[in-house]
Amino acid sequence: MSSRGVNFEECPSLVSHGSARASPPIDSTDIEQPIELEAKGTRHSQYYFKDGNVVLLIEEVLYNVHRYFFERDSAYFRPILASVQGADERSPIVLPDVSCSDFDEFLAILYPTDFRRPTEKTTAQWTSILHLAAKWGFESIQLLAIDKLTATAIPVDKIVLGRRYGISDWLPGAYEAVCTRADPLTVEEGMKLGVEDIIKISAARQAYGYAKARYEIKHLSQDLGDIFKLEMPFEKLSVGSTDTEENAIKILEDQVVTVQAEFAAFPTPTQTHCRAYAGYPPSVNCISNGHQSYNICAGCQAPKVLESDERRLKREDKEDKERRLNDLREKHDVKQRDLAEKQERMSLFR
């Protein structure tokens, strides 16, 4: 059992994987003519219509659609369908280089299910539709996809798609937006654009003063290893260090709680009472009441706290551990803030 097929490229990704520049505009004449392929597959759950009259095979999935749309709107399919009469499951038209996901997006335009919001799609979905419409010569669908992408696509994607599909109106504004924005190109954007555009955009940003420093130069030497992958990523290094610090803080917190409880168990020392105010608390004396002090007030002027050596040692131990805990917490907080700031800087290089 044989079947006729249409051979063409699958929808290209926006990522160029290191090419010098985004792909040149697609020429529909580059698509190969039908080929003979062995066909087998299962019916698509949505796009195998009972009254369909042309069967297509994509990734072992059968579509039974209406040839009317393809004959009416596609300059590419029109002659193919004219030579393939009565195509059915035994001899479908095989599309070997098309994905089901891309074709489903394309058919969703031909067969909308929600007429109130028929074209709410993402940039990736409209890119798939644009690719197939350009390949097959569906001019009206191609213009629809261009209109939608004009409103939603980011400048970098407009540069890539504009060059690939010959949409020259997009290019000046998209290049200007990328060259004049505050943030530099990300690695993902660079992969989409290719080497030539990266170099020219960087040069334009330098020449026209838009490559302004966002962070202090002192951070550069600290970040070079992560930017250019010269060492283990800082996220992995910081995990062990952070865990160690947090464990140390937890241990010291437990020690502080223990020593505070031990210190609280000691009796509170008493202060020397003022002789003139013997019936009052130790804090009440002649001076606190605005009276002139006398020789007998020497004890009031310099109140003596009767503290045992054991209590003093425990108090000093408590104060030392509390101070160390506060220092450790402060250093940990500073390190966490530095880590968050570095993560923000490194996000520009991903």
mmCIF file of C-alpha atoms in Angstrom, residues 20-338:
data_model
loop_
_atom_site.group_PDB
_atom_site.id
_atom_site.type_symbol
_atom_site.label_atom_id
_atom_site.label_comp_id
_atom_site.label_asym_id
_atom_site.label_seq_id
_atom_site.Cartn_x
_atom_site.Cartn_y
_atom_site.Cartn_z
ATOM 1 C CA ALA A 20 25.399 33.900 11.975
ATOM 2 C CA ARG A 21 21.980 35.439 11.481
ATOM 3 C CA ALA A 22 18.328 34.421 11.565
ATOM 4 C CA SER A 23 17.203 32.350 8.563
ATOM 5 C CA PRO A 24 16.493 34.123 5.242
ATOM 6 C CA PRO A 25 12.873 34.479 4.076
ATOM 7 C CA ILE A 26 11.175 31.208 3.164
ATOM 8 C CA ASP A 27 10.601 30.542 -0.524
ATOM 9 C CA SER A 28 7.662 28.196 -1.134
ATOM 10 C CA THR A 29 9.344 26.964 -4.334
ATOM 11 C CA ASP A 30 11.948 25.226 -2.151
ATOM 12 C CA ILE A 31 9.372 22.653 -0.975
ATOM 13 C CA GLU A 32 9.789 19.238 -2.548
ATOM 14 C CA GLN A 33 7.024 17.646 -4.552
ATOM 15 C CA PRO A 34 4.873 14.681 -3.369
ATOM 16 C CA ILE A 35 6.712 11.452 -2.662
ATOM 17 C CA GLU A 36 5.597 7.841 -2.276
ATOM 18 C CA LEU A 37 5.437 6.671 1.373
ATOM 19 C CA GLU A 38 3.952 3.709 3.187
ATOM 20 C CA ALA A 39 1.012 4.984 5.259
ATOM 21 C CA LYS A 40 -0.461 3.797 8.555
ATOM 22 C CA GLY A 41 -1.939 5.656 11.482
ATOM 23 C CA THR A 42 -4.768 6.318 13.913
ATOM 24 C CA ARG A 43 -7.558 8.823 13.434
ATOM 25 C CA HIS A 44 -7.233 12.252 15.025
ATOM 26 C CA SER A 45 -9.739 12.725 17.850
ATOM 27 C CA GLN A 46 -10.886 16.162 16.650
ATOM 28 C CA TYR A 47 -9.903 16.672 13.027
ATOM 29 C CA TYR A 48 -11.081 13.434 11.440
ATOM 30 C CA PHE A 49 -14.418 14.629 10.083
ATOM 31 C CA LYS A 50 -17.012 12.139 8.883
ATOM 32 C CA ASP A 51 -17.754 14.316 5.867
ATOM 33 C CA GLY A 52 -14.101 15.126 5.170
ATOM 34 C CA ASN A 53 -12.911 14.366 1.657
ATOM 35 C CA VAL A 54 -9.116 14.487 1.827
ATOM 36 C CA VAL A 55 -7.077 12.335 4.226
ATOM 37 C CA LEU A 56 -3.687 13.555 5.452
ATOM 38 C CA LEU A 57 -1.152 11.555 7.461
ATOM 39 C CA ILE A 58 1.115 13.340 9.970
ATOM 40 C CA GLU A 59 3.261 11.530 12.547
ATOM 41 C CA GLU A 60 1.118 8.377 12.160
ATOM 42 C CA VAL A 61 -2.053 10.370 12.831
ATOM 43 C CA LEU A 62 -4.797 10.531 10.181
ATOM 44 C CA TYR A 63 -6.687 13.759 9.483
ATOM 45 C CA ASN A 64 -9.831 13.776 7.348
ATOM 46 C CA VAL A 65 -10.462 17.395 6.387
ATOM 47 C CA HIS A 66 -12.227 19.326 3.655
ATOM 48 C CA ARG A 67 -10.228 19.786 0.484
ATOM 49 C CA TYR A 68 -12.276 22.899 -0.301
ATOM 50 C CA PHE A 69 -10.195 25.070 2.067
ATOM 51 C CA PHE A 70 -6.897 23.770 0.693
ATOM 52 C CA GLU A 71 -7.947 24.145 -2.944
ATOM 53 C CA ARG A 72 -9.432 27.591 -2.393
ATOM 54 C CA ASP A 73 -6.704 29.190 -0.249
ATOM 55 C CA SER A 74 -3.452 27.319 -0.909
ATOM 56 C CA ALA A 75 -1.474 27.942 -4.063
ATOM 57 C CA TYR A 76 0.668 24.982 -3.071
ATOM 58 C CA PHE A 77 -2.022 22.367 -2.386
ATOM 59 C CA ARG A 78 -4.234 23.305 -5.335
ATOM 60 C CA PRO A 79 -2.234 21.411 -8.004
ATOM 61 C CA ILE A 80 -1.488 18.533 -5.617
ATOM 62 C CA LEU A 81 -5.157 17.922 -4.842
ATOM 63 C CA ALA A 82 -6.030 18.178 -8.511
ATOM 64 C CA SER A 83 -3.794 15.188 -9.215
ATOM 65 C CA VAL A 84 -4.852 13.150 -6.180
ATOM 66 C CA GLN A 85 -8.463 12.126 -6.644
ATOM 67 C CA GLY A 86 -10.436 10.351 -3.912
ATOM 68 C CA ALA A 87 -7.651 10.160 -1.300
ATOM 69 C CA ASP A 88 -8.657 7.945 1.645
ATOM 70 C CA GLU A 89 -7.097 6.064 4.574
ATOM 71 C CA ARG A 90 -5.546 3.551 2.198
ATOM 72 C CA SER A 91 -3.675 6.236 0.287
ATOM 73 C CA PRO A 92 -3.515 9.445 2.332
ATOM 74 C CA ILE A 93 -1.407 12.454 1.471
ATOM 75 C CA VAL A 94 1.607 12.090 3.754
ATOM 76 C CA LEU A 95 3.172 15.211 5.260
ATOM 77 C CA PRO A 96 6.425 13.784 6.680
ATOM 78 C CA ASP A 97 8.033 16.963 8.036
ATOM 79 C CA VAL A 98 5.102 18.523 9.880
ATOM 80 C CA SER A 99 4.281 18.028 13.563
ATOM 81 C CA CYS A 100 0.772 17.256 14.739
ATOM 82 C CA SER A 101 0.928 20.127 17.234
ATOM 83 C CA ASP A 102 1.723 22.666 14.492
ATOM 84 C CA PHE A 103 -0.931 21.282 12.158
ATOM 85 C CA ASP A 104 -3.515 21.293 14.965
ATOM 86 C CA GLU A 105 -2.845 25.007 15.523
ATOM 87 C CA PHE A 106 -3.224 25.620 11.792
ATOM 88 C CA LEU A 107 -6.508 23.704 11.576
ATOM 89 C CA ALA A 108 -7.833 25.619 14.588
ATOM 90 C CA ILE A 109 -7.845 28.680 12.326
ATOM 91 C CA LEU A 110 -9.728 26.860 9.564
ATOM 92 C CA TYR A 111 -12.134 25.282 12.072
ATOM 93 C CA PRO A 112 -12.631 27.725 14.992
ATOM 94 C CA THR A 113 -14.591 26.368 17.960
ATOM 95 C CA ASP A 114 -15.212 29.695 19.713
ATOM 96 C CA PHE A 115 -16.355 32.465 17.401
ATOM 97 C CA ARG A 116 -16.253 35.014 20.244
ATOM 98 C CA ARG A 117 -12.508 34.510 20.791
ATOM 99 C CA PRO A 118 -11.356 32.615 17.722
ATOM 100 C CA THR A 119 -7.723 33.696 17.677
ATOM 101 C CA GLU A 120 -6.417 33.927 21.269
ATOM 102 C CA LYS A 121 -3.021 32.227 20.947
ATOM 103 C CA THR A 122 0.542 32.556 22.188
ATOM 104 C CA THR A 123 3.509 33.797 20.173
ATOM 105 C CA ALA A 124 4.707 30.196 19.740
ATOM 106 C CA GLN A 125 1.306 29.103 18.427
ATOM 107 C CA TRP A 126 1.087 31.996 15.963
ATOM 108 C CA THR A 127 4.645 31.221 14.856
ATOM 109 C CA SER A 128 3.595 27.659 13.982
ATOM 110 C CA ILE A 129 0.613 28.990 12.042
ATOM 111 C CA LEU A 130 2.746 31.568 10.244
ATOM 112 C CA HIS A 131 5.267 28.913 9.246
ATOM 113 C CA LEU A 132 2.717 26.551 7.688
ATOM 114 C CA ALA A 133 0.784 29.386 6.050
ATOM 115 C CA ALA A 134 3.986 30.697 4.460
ATOM 116 C CA LYS A 135 5.052 27.207 3.359
ATOM 117 C CA TRP A 136 1.728 26.367 1.785
ATOM 118 C CA GLY A 137 0.796 29.760 0.413
ATOM 119 C CA PHE A 138 -2.258 30.436 2.622
ATOM 120 C CA GLU A 139 -1.911 34.176 2.130
ATOM 121 C CA SER A 140 -4.898 35.292 4.219
ATOM 122 C CA ILE A 141 -3.879 33.114 7.181
ATOM 123 C CA GLN A 142 -0.302 34.319 6.845
ATOM 124 C CA LEU A 143 -1.487 37.946 7.044
ATOM 125 C CA LEU A 144 -3.671 37.082 10.050
ATOM 126 C CA ALA A 145 -0.691 35.551 11.871
ATOM 127 C CA ILE A 146 1.459 38.584 11.033
ATOM 128 C CA ASP A 147 -1.212 40.936 12.410
ATOM 129 C CA LYS A 148 -1.445 38.964 15.660
ATOM 130 C CA LEU A 149 2.330 38.705 16.078
ATOM 131 C CA THR A 150 2.705 42.424 15.389
ATOM 132 C CA ALA A 151 0.722 43.082 18.555
ATOM 133 C CA THR A 152 2.155 40.357 20.804
ATOM 134 C CA ALA A 153 5.674 39.306 19.765
ATOM 135 C CA ILE A 154 8.668 40.765 21.605
ATOM 136 C CA PRO A 155 11.279 42.705 19.562
ATOM 137 C CA VAL A 156 13.814 39.858 19.440
ATOM 138 C CA ASP A 157 11.191 37.458 18.063
ATOM 139 C CA LYS A 158 10.142 40.071 15.514
ATOM 140 C CA ILE A 159 13.744 40.281 14.301
ATOM 141 C CA VAL A 160 14.010 36.499 13.922
ATOM 142 C CA LEU A 161 10.589 36.032 12.311
ATOM 143 C CA GLY A 162 10.850 39.217 10.270
ATOM 144 C CA ARG A 163 14.018 37.987 8.579
ATOM 145 C CA ARG A 164 12.783 34.413 8.215
ATOM 146 C CA TYR A 165 9.460 35.329 6.597
ATOM 147 C CA GLY A 166 10.422 38.585 4.897
ATOM 148 C CA ILE A 167 8.370 40.875 7.178
ATOM 149 C CA SER A 168 10.569 43.932 6.649
ATOM 150 C CA ASP A 169 8.188 46.368 8.363
ATOM 151 C CA TRP A 170 9.006 44.790 11.721
ATOM 152 C CA LEU A 171 12.772 45.106 11.552
ATOM 153 C CA PRO A 172 13.593 48.833 12.102
ATOM 154 C CA GLY A 173 11.426 49.217 15.194
ATOM 155 C CA ALA A 174 12.462 45.846 16.630
ATOM 156 C CA TYR A 175 16.180 46.541 16.218
ATOM 157 C CA GLU A 176 15.800 49.998 17.760
ATOM 158 C CA ALA A 177 13.908 48.578 20.744
ATOM 159 C CA VAL A 178 16.637 46.003 21.417
ATOM 160 C CA CYS A 179 19.483 48.496 20.953
ATOM 161 C CA THR A 180 17.975 51.144 23.241
ATOM 162 C CA ARG A 181 16.503 49.076 26.078
ATOM 163 C CA ALA A 182 18.054 49.120 29.547
ATOM 164 C CA ASP A 183 18.774 45.385 29.782
ATOM 165 C CA PRO A 184 21.416 43.639 27.643
ATOM 166 C CA LEU A 185 20.657 40.598 25.513
ATOM 167 C CA THR A 186 20.099 37.365 27.415
ATOM 168 C CA VAL A 187 21.718 34.085 26.380
ATOM 169 C CA GLU A 188 18.345 32.799 25.151
ATOM 170 C CA GLU A 189 17.866 35.899 22.996
ATOM 171 C CA GLY A 190 21.394 35.570 21.638
ATOM 172 C CA MET A 191 20.708 31.971 20.620
ATOM 173 C CA LYS A 192 17.699 33.182 18.658
ATOM 174 C CA LEU A 193 19.474 36.048 16.908
ATOM 175 C CA GLY A 194 22.764 34.486 15.868
ATOM 176 C CA VAL A 195 26.354 35.772 16.056
ATOM 177 C CA GLU A 196 26.151 38.580 13.486
ATOM 178 C CA ASP A 197 23.143 40.286 15.043
ATOM 179 C CA ILE A 198 24.573 39.885 18.558
ATOM 180 C CA ILE A 199 27.794 41.661 17.576
ATOM 181 C CA LYS A 200 26.031 44.468 15.732
ATOM 182 C CA ILE A 201 23.481 45.051 18.500
ATOM 183 C CA SER A 202 26.244 45.133 21.128
ATOM 184 C CA ALA A 203 28.252 47.583 19.013
ATOM 185 C CA ALA A 204 25.214 49.820 18.521
ATOM 186 C CA ARG A 205 24.508 49.851 22.262
ATOM 187 C CA GLN A 206 28.108 50.862 22.936
ATOM 188 C CA ALA A 207 28.246 53.468 20.175
ATOM 189 C CA TYR A 208 24.977 55.178 21.055
ATOM 190 C CA GLY A 209 25.406 55.128 24.829
ATOM 191 C CA TYR A 210 22.755 52.601 25.812
ATOM 192 C CA ALA A 211 25.166 50.044 27.306
ATOM 193 C CA LYS A 212 25.111 51.715 30.729
ATOM 194 C CA ALA A 213 26.360 49.935 33.830
ATOM 195 C CA ARG A 214 23.591 48.396 35.879
ATOM 196 C CA TYR A 215 25.781 47.088 38.690
ATOM 197 C CA GLU A 216 28.963 48.309 40.371
ATOM 198 C CA ILE A 217 32.226 47.226 38.714
ATOM 199 C CA LYS A 218 33.400 45.604 41.969
ATOM 200 C CA HIS A 219 30.998 42.704 41.337
ATOM 201 C CA LEU A 220 32.537 41.786 37.970
ATOM 202 C CA SER A 221 35.567 39.908 39.308
ATOM 203 C CA GLN A 222 33.264 37.936 41.616
ATOM 204 C CA ASP A 223 30.860 37.043 38.794
ATOM 205 C CA LEU A 224 33.249 36.127 35.955
ATOM 206 C CA GLY A 225 33.483 32.484 36.995
ATOM 207 C CA ASP A 226 29.712 32.077 36.878
ATOM 208 C CA ILE A 227 29.181 34.148 33.718
ATOM 209 C CA PHE A 228 31.689 32.157 31.657
ATOM 210 C CA LYS A 229 31.313 28.840 33.525
ATOM 211 C CA LEU A 230 34.899 28.849 34.805
ATOM 212 C CA GLU A 231 33.951 27.184 38.083
ATOM 213 C CA MET A 232 31.116 25.372 39.812
ATOM 214 C CA PRO A 233 27.895 27.472 39.659
ATOM 215 C CA PHE A 234 27.476 29.651 42.725
ATOM 216 C CA GLU A 235 24.043 28.154 43.434
ATOM 217 C CA LYS A 236 25.629 24.738 44.094
ATOM 218 C CA LEU A 237 28.462 26.205 46.151
ATOM 219 C CA SER A 238 26.099 28.282 48.258
ATOM 220 C CA VAL A 239 23.837 25.355 49.183
ATOM 221 C CA GLY A 240 26.392 23.620 51.420
ATOM 222 C CA SER A 241 27.621 26.881 52.926
ATOM 223 C CA THR A 242 24.090 28.029 53.726
ATOM 224 C CA ASP A 243 23.202 24.693 55.313
ATOM 225 C CA THR A 244 26.337 24.819 57.497
ATOM 226 C CA GLU A 245 25.581 28.351 58.661
ATOM 227 C CA GLU A 246 21.952 27.556 59.407
ATOM 228 C CA ASN A 247 22.990 24.489 61.413
ATOM 229 C CA ALA A 248 25.492 26.591 63.384
ATOM 230 C CA ILE A 249 22.791 29.174 64.115
ATOM 231 C CA LYS A 250 20.410 26.453 65.278
ATOM 232 C CA ILE A 251 23.036 24.958 67.619
ATOM 233 C CA LEU A 252 23.913 28.367 69.058
ATOM 234 C CA GLU A 253 20.220 29.212 69.516
ATOM 235 C CA ASP A 254 19.795 26.057 71.598
ATOM 236 C CA GLN A 255 22.864 26.958 73.656
ATOM 237 C CA VAL A 256 21.548 30.481 74.261
ATOM 238 C CA VAL A 257 18.188 29.146 75.427
ATOM 239 C CA THR A 258 19.958 26.777 77.819
ATOM 240 C CA VAL A 259 22.329 29.367 79.293
ATOM 241 C CA GLN A 260 19.503 31.896 79.650
ATOM 242 C CA ALA A 261 17.506 29.361 81.639
ATOM 243 C CA GLU A 262 20.528 28.545 83.813
ATOM 244 C CA PHE A 263 21.214 32.220 84.432
ATOM 245 C CA ALA A 264 17.570 32.875 85.324
ATOM 246 C CA ALA A 265 17.831 30.207 88.028
ATOM 247 C CA PHE A 266 20.324 32.293 89.997
ATOM 248 C CA PRO A 267 18.778 34.573 92.665
ATOM 249 C CA THR A 268 18.689 38.217 91.662
ATOM 250 C CA PRO A 269 21.249 40.223 93.701
ATOM 251 C CA THR A 270 19.988 43.046 95.889
ATOM 252 C CA GLN A 271 21.055 46.654 95.741
ATOM 253 C CA THR A 272 22.075 48.753 98.790
ATOM 254 C CA HIS A 273 19.097 50.627 100.250
ATOM 255 C CA CYS A 274 19.203 54.362 100.863
ATOM 256 C CA ARG A 275 19.266 54.964 104.598
ATOM 257 C CA ALA A 276 16.978 57.993 104.281
ATOM 258 C CA TYR A 277 14.452 55.939 102.294
ATOM 259 C CA ALA A 278 14.895 52.603 103.958
ATOM 260 C CA GLY A 279 11.288 51.660 103.427
ATOM 261 C CA TYR A 280 11.451 52.184 99.670
ATOM 262 C CA PRO A 281 12.866 50.111 96.796
ATOM 263 C CA PRO A 282 16.646 50.329 96.301
ATOM 264 C CA SER A 283 16.197 52.594 93.255
ATOM 265 C CA VAL A 284 14.653 55.298 95.439
ATOM 266 C CA ASN A 285 17.188 57.504 97.201
ATOM 267 C CA CYS A 286 17.985 61.111 98.028
ATOM 268 C CA ILE A 287 19.394 61.858 94.600
ATOM 269 C CA SER A 288 16.453 60.355 92.732
ATOM 270 C CA ASN A 289 14.151 62.562 94.776
ATOM 271 C CA GLY A 290 16.158 65.721 94.067
ATOM 272 C CA HIS A 291 17.660 66.099 97.533
ATOM 273 C CA GLN A 292 21.220 66.997 98.378
ATOM 274 C CA SER A 293 23.420 64.014 99.039
ATOM 275 C CA TYR A 294 25.291 63.494 102.293
ATOM 276 C CA ASN A 295 28.185 61.355 103.386
ATOM 277 C CA ILE A 296 25.796 58.627 104.299
ATOM 278 C CA CYS A 297 24.617 58.629 100.657
ATOM 279 C CA ALA A 298 27.852 57.228 99.258
ATOM 280 C CA GLY A 299 26.160 53.900 98.804
ATOM 281 C CA CYS A 300 23.256 55.534 96.945
ATOM 282 C CA GLN A 301 25.543 57.377 94.561
ATOM 283 C CA ALA A 302 27.293 54.177 93.602
ATOM 284 C CA PRO A 303 24.859 51.360 94.319
ATOM 285 C CA LYS A 304 26.590 48.069 94.872
ATOM 286 C CA VAL A 305 25.103 44.912 93.379
ATOM 287 C CA LEU A 306 25.936 41.877 95.367
ATOM 288 C CA GLU A 307 26.662 39.261 92.630
ATOM 289 C CA SER A 308 28.393 35.969 93.228
ATOM 290 C CA ASP A 309 31.323 34.888 91.076
ATOM 291 C CA GLU A 310 29.337 31.921 89.799
ATOM 292 C CA ARG A 311 26.470 34.142 88.674
ATOM 293 C CA ARG A 312 28.875 36.614 87.079
ATOM 294 C CA LEU A 313 30.547 33.849 85.063
ATOM 295 C CA LYS A 314 27.171 32.538 83.923
ATOM 296 C CA ARG A 315 26.052 36.055 82.949
ATOM 297 C CA GLU A 316 29.242 36.631 80.953
ATOM 298 C CA ASP A 317 28.783 33.260 79.238
ATOM 299 C CA LYS A 318 25.179 34.158 78.379
ATOM 300 C CA GLU A 319 26.138 37.591 77.023
ATOM 301 C CA ASP A 320 28.970 36.065 74.965
ATOM 302 C CA LYS A 321 26.700 33.464 73.377
ATOM 303 C CA GLU A 322 23.982 36.066 72.684
ATOM 304 C CA ARG A 323 26.545 38.332 71.037
ATOM 305 C CA ARG A 324 27.938 35.492 68.916
ATOM 306 C CA LEU A 325 24.419 34.477 67.876
ATOM 307 C CA ASN A 326 23.560 38.031 66.806
ATOM 308 C CA ASP A 327 26.828 38.297 64.843
ATOM 309 C CA LEU A 328 26.227 34.962 63.127
ATOM 310 C CA ARG A 329 22.658 35.902 62.213
ATOM 311 C CA GLU A 330 23.792 39.243 60.828
ATOM 312 C CA LYS A 331 26.535 37.641 58.712
ATOM 313 C CA HIS A 332 24.064 35.031 57.452
ATOM 314 C CA ASP A 333 21.548 37.735 56.492
ATOM 315 C CA VAL A 334 24.245 39.715 54.667
ATOM 316 C CA LYS A 335 25.335 36.601 52.771
ATOM 317 C CA GLN A 336 21.733 35.825 51.811
ATOM 318 C CA ARG A 337 21.247 39.372 50.508
ATOM 319 C CA ASP A 338 24.487 39.108 48.527
#
